[in-house]
Short mmCIF file of C-alpha atoms and ligand atoms in Angstrom, two decimals:
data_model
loop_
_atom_site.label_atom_id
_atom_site.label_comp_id
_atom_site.label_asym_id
_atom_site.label_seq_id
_atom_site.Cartn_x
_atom_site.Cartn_y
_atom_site.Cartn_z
CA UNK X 29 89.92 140.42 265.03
CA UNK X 30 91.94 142.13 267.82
CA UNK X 31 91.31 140.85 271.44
CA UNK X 32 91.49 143.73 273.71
CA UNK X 33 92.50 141.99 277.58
CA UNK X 34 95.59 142.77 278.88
CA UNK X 35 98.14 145.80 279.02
CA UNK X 36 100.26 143.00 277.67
CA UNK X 37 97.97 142.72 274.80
CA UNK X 38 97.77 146.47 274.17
CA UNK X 39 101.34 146.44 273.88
CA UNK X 40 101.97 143.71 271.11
CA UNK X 41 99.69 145.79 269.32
CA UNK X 42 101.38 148.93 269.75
CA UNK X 43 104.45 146.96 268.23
CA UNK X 44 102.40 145.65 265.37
CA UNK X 45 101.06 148.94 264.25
CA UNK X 46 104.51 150.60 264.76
CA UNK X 47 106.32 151.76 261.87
CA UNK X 48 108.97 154.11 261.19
CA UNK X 49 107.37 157.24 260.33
CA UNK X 50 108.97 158.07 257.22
CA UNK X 51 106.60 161.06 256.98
CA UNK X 52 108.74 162.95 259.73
CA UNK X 53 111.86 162.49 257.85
CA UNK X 54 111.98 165.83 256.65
CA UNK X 55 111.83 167.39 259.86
CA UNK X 56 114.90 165.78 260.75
CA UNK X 57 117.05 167.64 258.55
CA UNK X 58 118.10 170.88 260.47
CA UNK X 59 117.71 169.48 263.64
CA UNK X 60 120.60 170.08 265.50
CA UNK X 61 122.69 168.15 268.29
CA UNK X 62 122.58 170.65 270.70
CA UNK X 63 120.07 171.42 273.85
CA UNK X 64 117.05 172.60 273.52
CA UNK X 65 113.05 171.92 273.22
CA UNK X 66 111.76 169.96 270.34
CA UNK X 67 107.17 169.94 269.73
CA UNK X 68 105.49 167.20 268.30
CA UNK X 69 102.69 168.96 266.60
CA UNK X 70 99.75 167.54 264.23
CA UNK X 71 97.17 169.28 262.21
CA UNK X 72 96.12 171.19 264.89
CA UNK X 73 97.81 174.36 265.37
CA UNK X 74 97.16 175.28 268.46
CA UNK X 75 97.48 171.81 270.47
CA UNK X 76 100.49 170.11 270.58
CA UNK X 77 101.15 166.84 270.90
CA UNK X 78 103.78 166.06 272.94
CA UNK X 79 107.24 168.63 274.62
CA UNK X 80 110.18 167.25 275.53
CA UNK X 81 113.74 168.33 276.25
CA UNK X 82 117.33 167.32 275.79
CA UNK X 83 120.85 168.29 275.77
CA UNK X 84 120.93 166.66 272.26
CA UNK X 85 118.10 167.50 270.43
CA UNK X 86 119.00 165.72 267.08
CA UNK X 87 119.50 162.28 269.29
CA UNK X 88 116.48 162.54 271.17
CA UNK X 89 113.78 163.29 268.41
CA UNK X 90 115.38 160.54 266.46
CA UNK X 91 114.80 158.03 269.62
CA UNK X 92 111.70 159.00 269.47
CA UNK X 93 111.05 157.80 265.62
CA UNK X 94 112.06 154.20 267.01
CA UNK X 95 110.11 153.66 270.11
CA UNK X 96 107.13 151.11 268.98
CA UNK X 97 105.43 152.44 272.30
CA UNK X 98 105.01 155.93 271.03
CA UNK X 99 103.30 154.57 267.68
CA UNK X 100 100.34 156.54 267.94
CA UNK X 101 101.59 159.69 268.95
CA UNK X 102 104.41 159.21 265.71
CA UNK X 103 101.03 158.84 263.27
CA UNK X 104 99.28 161.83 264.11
CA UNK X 105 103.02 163.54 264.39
CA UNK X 106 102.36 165.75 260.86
CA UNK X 107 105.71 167.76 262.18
CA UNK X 108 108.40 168.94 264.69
CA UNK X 109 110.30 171.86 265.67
CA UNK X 110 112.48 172.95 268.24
CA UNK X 111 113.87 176.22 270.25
CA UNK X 112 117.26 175.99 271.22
CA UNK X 113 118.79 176.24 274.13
CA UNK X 114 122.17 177.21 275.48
CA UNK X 115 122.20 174.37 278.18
CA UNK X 116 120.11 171.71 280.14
CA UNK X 117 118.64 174.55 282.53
CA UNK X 118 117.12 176.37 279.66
CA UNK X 119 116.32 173.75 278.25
CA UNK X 120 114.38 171.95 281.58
CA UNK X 121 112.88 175.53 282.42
CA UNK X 122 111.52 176.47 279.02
CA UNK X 123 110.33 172.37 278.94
CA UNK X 124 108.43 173.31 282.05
CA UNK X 125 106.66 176.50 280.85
CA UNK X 126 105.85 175.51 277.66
CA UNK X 127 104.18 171.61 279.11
CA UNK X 128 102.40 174.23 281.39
CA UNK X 129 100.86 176.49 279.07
CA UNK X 130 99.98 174.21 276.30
CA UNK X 131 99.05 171.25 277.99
CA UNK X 132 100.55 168.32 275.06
CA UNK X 133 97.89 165.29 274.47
CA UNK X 134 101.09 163.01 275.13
CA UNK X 135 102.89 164.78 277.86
CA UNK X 136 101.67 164.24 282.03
CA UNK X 137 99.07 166.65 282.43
CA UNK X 138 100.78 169.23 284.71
CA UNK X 139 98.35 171.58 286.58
CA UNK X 140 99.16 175.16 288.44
CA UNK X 141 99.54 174.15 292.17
CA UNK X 142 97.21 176.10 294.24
CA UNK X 143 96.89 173.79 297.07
CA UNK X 144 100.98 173.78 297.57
CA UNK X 145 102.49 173.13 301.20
CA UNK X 146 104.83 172.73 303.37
CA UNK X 147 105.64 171.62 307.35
CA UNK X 148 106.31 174.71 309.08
CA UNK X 149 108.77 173.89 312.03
CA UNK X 150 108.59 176.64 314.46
CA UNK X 151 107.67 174.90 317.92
CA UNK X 152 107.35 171.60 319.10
CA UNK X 153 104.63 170.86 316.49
CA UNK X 154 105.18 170.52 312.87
CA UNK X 155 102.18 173.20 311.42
CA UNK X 156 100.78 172.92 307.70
CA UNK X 157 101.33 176.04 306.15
CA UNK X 158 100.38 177.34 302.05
CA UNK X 159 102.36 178.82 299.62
CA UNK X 160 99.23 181.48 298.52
CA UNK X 161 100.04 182.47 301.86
CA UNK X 162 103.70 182.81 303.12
CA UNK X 163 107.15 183.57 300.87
CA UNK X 164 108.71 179.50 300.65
CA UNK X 165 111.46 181.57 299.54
CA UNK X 166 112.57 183.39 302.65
CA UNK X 167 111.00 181.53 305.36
CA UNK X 168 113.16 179.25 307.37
CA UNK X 169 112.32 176.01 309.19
CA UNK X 170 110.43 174.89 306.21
CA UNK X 171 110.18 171.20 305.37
CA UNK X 172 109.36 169.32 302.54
CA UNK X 173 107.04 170.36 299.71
CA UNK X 174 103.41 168.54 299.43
CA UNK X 175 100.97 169.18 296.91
CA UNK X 176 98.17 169.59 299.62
CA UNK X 177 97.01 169.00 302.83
CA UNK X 178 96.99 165.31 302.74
CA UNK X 179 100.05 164.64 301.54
CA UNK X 180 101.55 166.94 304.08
CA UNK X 181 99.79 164.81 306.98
CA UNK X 182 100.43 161.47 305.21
CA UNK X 183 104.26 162.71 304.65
CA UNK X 184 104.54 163.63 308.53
CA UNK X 185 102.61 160.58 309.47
CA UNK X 186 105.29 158.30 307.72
CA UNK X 187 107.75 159.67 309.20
CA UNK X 188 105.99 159.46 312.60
CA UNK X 189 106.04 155.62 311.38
CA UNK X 190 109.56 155.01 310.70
CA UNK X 191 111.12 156.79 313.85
CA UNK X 192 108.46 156.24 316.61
CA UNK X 193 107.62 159.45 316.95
CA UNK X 194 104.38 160.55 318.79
CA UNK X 195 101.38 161.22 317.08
CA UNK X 196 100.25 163.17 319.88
CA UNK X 197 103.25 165.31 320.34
CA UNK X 198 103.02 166.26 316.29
CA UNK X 199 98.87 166.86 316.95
CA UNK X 200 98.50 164.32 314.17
CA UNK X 201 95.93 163.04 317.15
CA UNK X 202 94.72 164.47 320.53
CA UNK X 203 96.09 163.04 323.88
CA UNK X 204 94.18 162.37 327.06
CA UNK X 205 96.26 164.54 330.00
CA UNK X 206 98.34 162.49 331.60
CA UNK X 207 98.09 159.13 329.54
CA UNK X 208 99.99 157.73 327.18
CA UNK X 209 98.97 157.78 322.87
CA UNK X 210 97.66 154.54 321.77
CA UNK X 211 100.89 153.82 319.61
CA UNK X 212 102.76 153.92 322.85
CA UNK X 213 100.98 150.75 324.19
CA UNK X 214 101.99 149.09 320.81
CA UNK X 215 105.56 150.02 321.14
CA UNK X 216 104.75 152.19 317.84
CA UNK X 217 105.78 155.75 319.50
CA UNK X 218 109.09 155.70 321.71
CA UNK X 219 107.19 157.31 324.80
CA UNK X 220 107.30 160.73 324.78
CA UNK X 221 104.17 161.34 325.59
CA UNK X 222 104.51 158.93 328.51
CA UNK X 223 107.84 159.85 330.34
CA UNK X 224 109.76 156.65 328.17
CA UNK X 225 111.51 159.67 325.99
CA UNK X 226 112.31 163.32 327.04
CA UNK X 227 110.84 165.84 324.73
CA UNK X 228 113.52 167.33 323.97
CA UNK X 229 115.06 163.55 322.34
CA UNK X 230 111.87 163.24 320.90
CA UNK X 231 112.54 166.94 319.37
CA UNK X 232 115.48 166.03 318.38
CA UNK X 233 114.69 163.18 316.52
CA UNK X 234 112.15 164.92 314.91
CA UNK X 235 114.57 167.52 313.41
CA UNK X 236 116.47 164.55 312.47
CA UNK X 237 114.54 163.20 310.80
CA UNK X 238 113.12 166.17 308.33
CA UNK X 239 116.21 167.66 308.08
CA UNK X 240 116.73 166.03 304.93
CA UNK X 241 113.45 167.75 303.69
CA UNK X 242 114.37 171.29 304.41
CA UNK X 243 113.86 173.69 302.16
CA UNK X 244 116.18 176.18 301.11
CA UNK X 245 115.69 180.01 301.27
CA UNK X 246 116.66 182.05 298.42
CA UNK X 247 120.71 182.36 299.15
CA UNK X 248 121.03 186.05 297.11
CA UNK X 249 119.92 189.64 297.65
CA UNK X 250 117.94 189.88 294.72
CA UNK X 251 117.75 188.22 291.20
CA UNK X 252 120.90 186.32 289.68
CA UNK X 253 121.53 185.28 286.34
CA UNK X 254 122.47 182.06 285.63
CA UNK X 255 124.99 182.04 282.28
CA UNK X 256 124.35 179.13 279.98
CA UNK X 257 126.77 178.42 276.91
CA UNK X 258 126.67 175.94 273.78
CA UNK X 259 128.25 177.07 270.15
CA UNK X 260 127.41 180.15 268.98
CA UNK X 261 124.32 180.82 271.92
CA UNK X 262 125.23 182.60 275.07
CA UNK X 263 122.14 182.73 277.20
CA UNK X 264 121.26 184.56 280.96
CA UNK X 265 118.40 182.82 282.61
CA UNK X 266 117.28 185.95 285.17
CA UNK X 267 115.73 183.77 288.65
CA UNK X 268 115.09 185.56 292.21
CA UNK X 269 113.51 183.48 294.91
CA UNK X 270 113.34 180.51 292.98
CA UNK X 271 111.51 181.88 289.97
CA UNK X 272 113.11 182.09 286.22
CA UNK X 273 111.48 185.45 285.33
CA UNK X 274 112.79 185.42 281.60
CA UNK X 275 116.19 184.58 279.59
CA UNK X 276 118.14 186.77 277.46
CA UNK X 277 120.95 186.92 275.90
CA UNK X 278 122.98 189.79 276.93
CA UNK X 279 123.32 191.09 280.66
CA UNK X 280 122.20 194.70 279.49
CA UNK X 281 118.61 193.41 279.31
CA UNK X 282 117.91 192.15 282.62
CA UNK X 283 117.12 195.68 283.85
CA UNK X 284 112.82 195.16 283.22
CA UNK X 285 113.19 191.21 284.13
CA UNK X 286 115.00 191.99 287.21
CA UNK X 287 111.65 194.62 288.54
CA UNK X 288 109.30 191.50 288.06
CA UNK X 289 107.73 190.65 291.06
CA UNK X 290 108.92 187.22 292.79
CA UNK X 291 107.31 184.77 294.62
CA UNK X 292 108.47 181.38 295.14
CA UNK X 293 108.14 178.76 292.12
CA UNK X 294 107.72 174.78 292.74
CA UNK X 295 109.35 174.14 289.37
CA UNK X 296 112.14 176.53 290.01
CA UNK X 297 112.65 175.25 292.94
CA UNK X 298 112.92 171.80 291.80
CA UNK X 299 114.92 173.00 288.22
CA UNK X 300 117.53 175.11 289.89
CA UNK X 301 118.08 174.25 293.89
CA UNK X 302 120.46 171.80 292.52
CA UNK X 303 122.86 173.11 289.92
CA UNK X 304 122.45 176.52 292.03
CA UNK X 305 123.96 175.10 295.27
CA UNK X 306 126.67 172.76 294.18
CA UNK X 307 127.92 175.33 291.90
CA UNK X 308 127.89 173.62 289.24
CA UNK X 309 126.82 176.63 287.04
CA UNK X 310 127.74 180.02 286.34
CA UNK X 311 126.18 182.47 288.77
CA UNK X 312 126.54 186.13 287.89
CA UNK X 313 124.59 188.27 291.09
CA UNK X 314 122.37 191.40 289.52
ZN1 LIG P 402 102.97 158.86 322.04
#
């Protein structure tokens, strides 16, 4: 009989039940080693169960195969297939959409964002403000993106934390007029709510300290396309203000991609802010 008690139990029987799945073998044929997305599908058609991604699609899916900790998503594997992709970007965006829409068994569950914030730095007090509501992708003095409310205050409060900053300053709590916060007794806030700090230091620091959170607006006029090469596949991923609105291969058929409306995109933002801004990609402005 199996004893079911520990994680460290669950494990050695992962690794006793694991064996290579000689069944997928012939889905390994064609697959190539170049980027793109590869499904792990079973019987069902409709629900897959697990997306991934890679530059090397061939070495990936075959890591898979040998990971004893995957055993029961390799059993009820009955096949795999892949898109290709002419780079990592493709490959991370169409990862993203397809995760999204079809929701794998195996994969994190990832849910449409609703709720998405951000610290809006205008004043002297840091205000919560919603995506459904103002364009991240043009608005400056953003800072930091928080998937609601309460990570935004827990976010600003640990930062409060770490640089003695005053939680009545930042209205993360009122202040009595004239009196110091509590934190200020403790030696937890500098004292700028007590005369210790000027406001403007304790502005400063403030800045300082979120700068590296700053979000950055949309750099182009309009949409860019993004060129993406591997073999024989030339691809144009078509983004404006953070969003991928489509890819295609040919730069006379951005015209209807390019008229899509735009708003900003958490996982475009967190795809393409990088290879975007240290240039480490083509950029071709539409
Ligand atoms: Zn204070």
């Amino acid at each position: 009989m199996v004893r079911r008690q520990s994680a460290t139990h669950r494990r050695v029987e992962a690794a006793e039940i694991y064996e290579y799945p000689e069944h997928l073998r012939p889905w390994l044929e064609a697959l190539p080693s170049l980027p793109g997305v590869y499904v792990f599908h079973s019987d069902s058609e409709t629900l897959p169960l697990y997306i991934g991604k890679s530059v090397n699609l061939r070495s990936r899916v075959l890591s898979h195969l040998r990971t004893q900790d995957e055993a029961a998503m390799l059993r009820q594997s009955r096949r795999i297939t892949w898109i290709r992709t002419a780079g990592e970007v493709g490959a991370l965006l169409l990862e993203a959409k397809m995760i999204k829409e079809q929701q794998p068994l195996f994969n994190k569950r990832l849910r449409r964002n609703r709720q998405l914030c951000s610290l809006l730095l205008t004043g002297s007090q840091p205000q919560i403000v919603y995506a459904k509501e103002i364009d991240f992708s043009c608005q400056p003095g953003l800072y930091g993106l928080f998937a609601n409310r309460r990570a935004a205050l827990q976010a600003l409060q640990s930062i409060a934390d770490e640089h003695q900053l005053c939680y009545g300053l930042l209205g993360l709590e009122s202040l009595t007029h004239g009196r110091g916060c509590f934190r200020s007794a403790l030696k937890r806030c500098a004292g700028a709510c007590c005369g210790r700090e000027s406001i403007e230091a304790h502005q400063q620091r403030l800045m300082d300290a979120l700068a590296q959170l700053q979000l950055v607006c949309w750099p182009w006029q309009g949409a860019i396309a993004l060129q993406e090469q591997s073999g024989d596949l030339t691809q144009y991923h078509i983004i404006r203000n953070w969003l991928w609105l489509g890819t295609v291969e040919s730069l006379e058929e951005t015209e209807t991609l390019c008229r899509l409306p735009a708003g900003f995109d958490h996982d475009g933002y967190k795809i393409l802010c990088k290879p975007l801004l240290t240039g480490d990609v083509e950029v071709i402005e539409l």
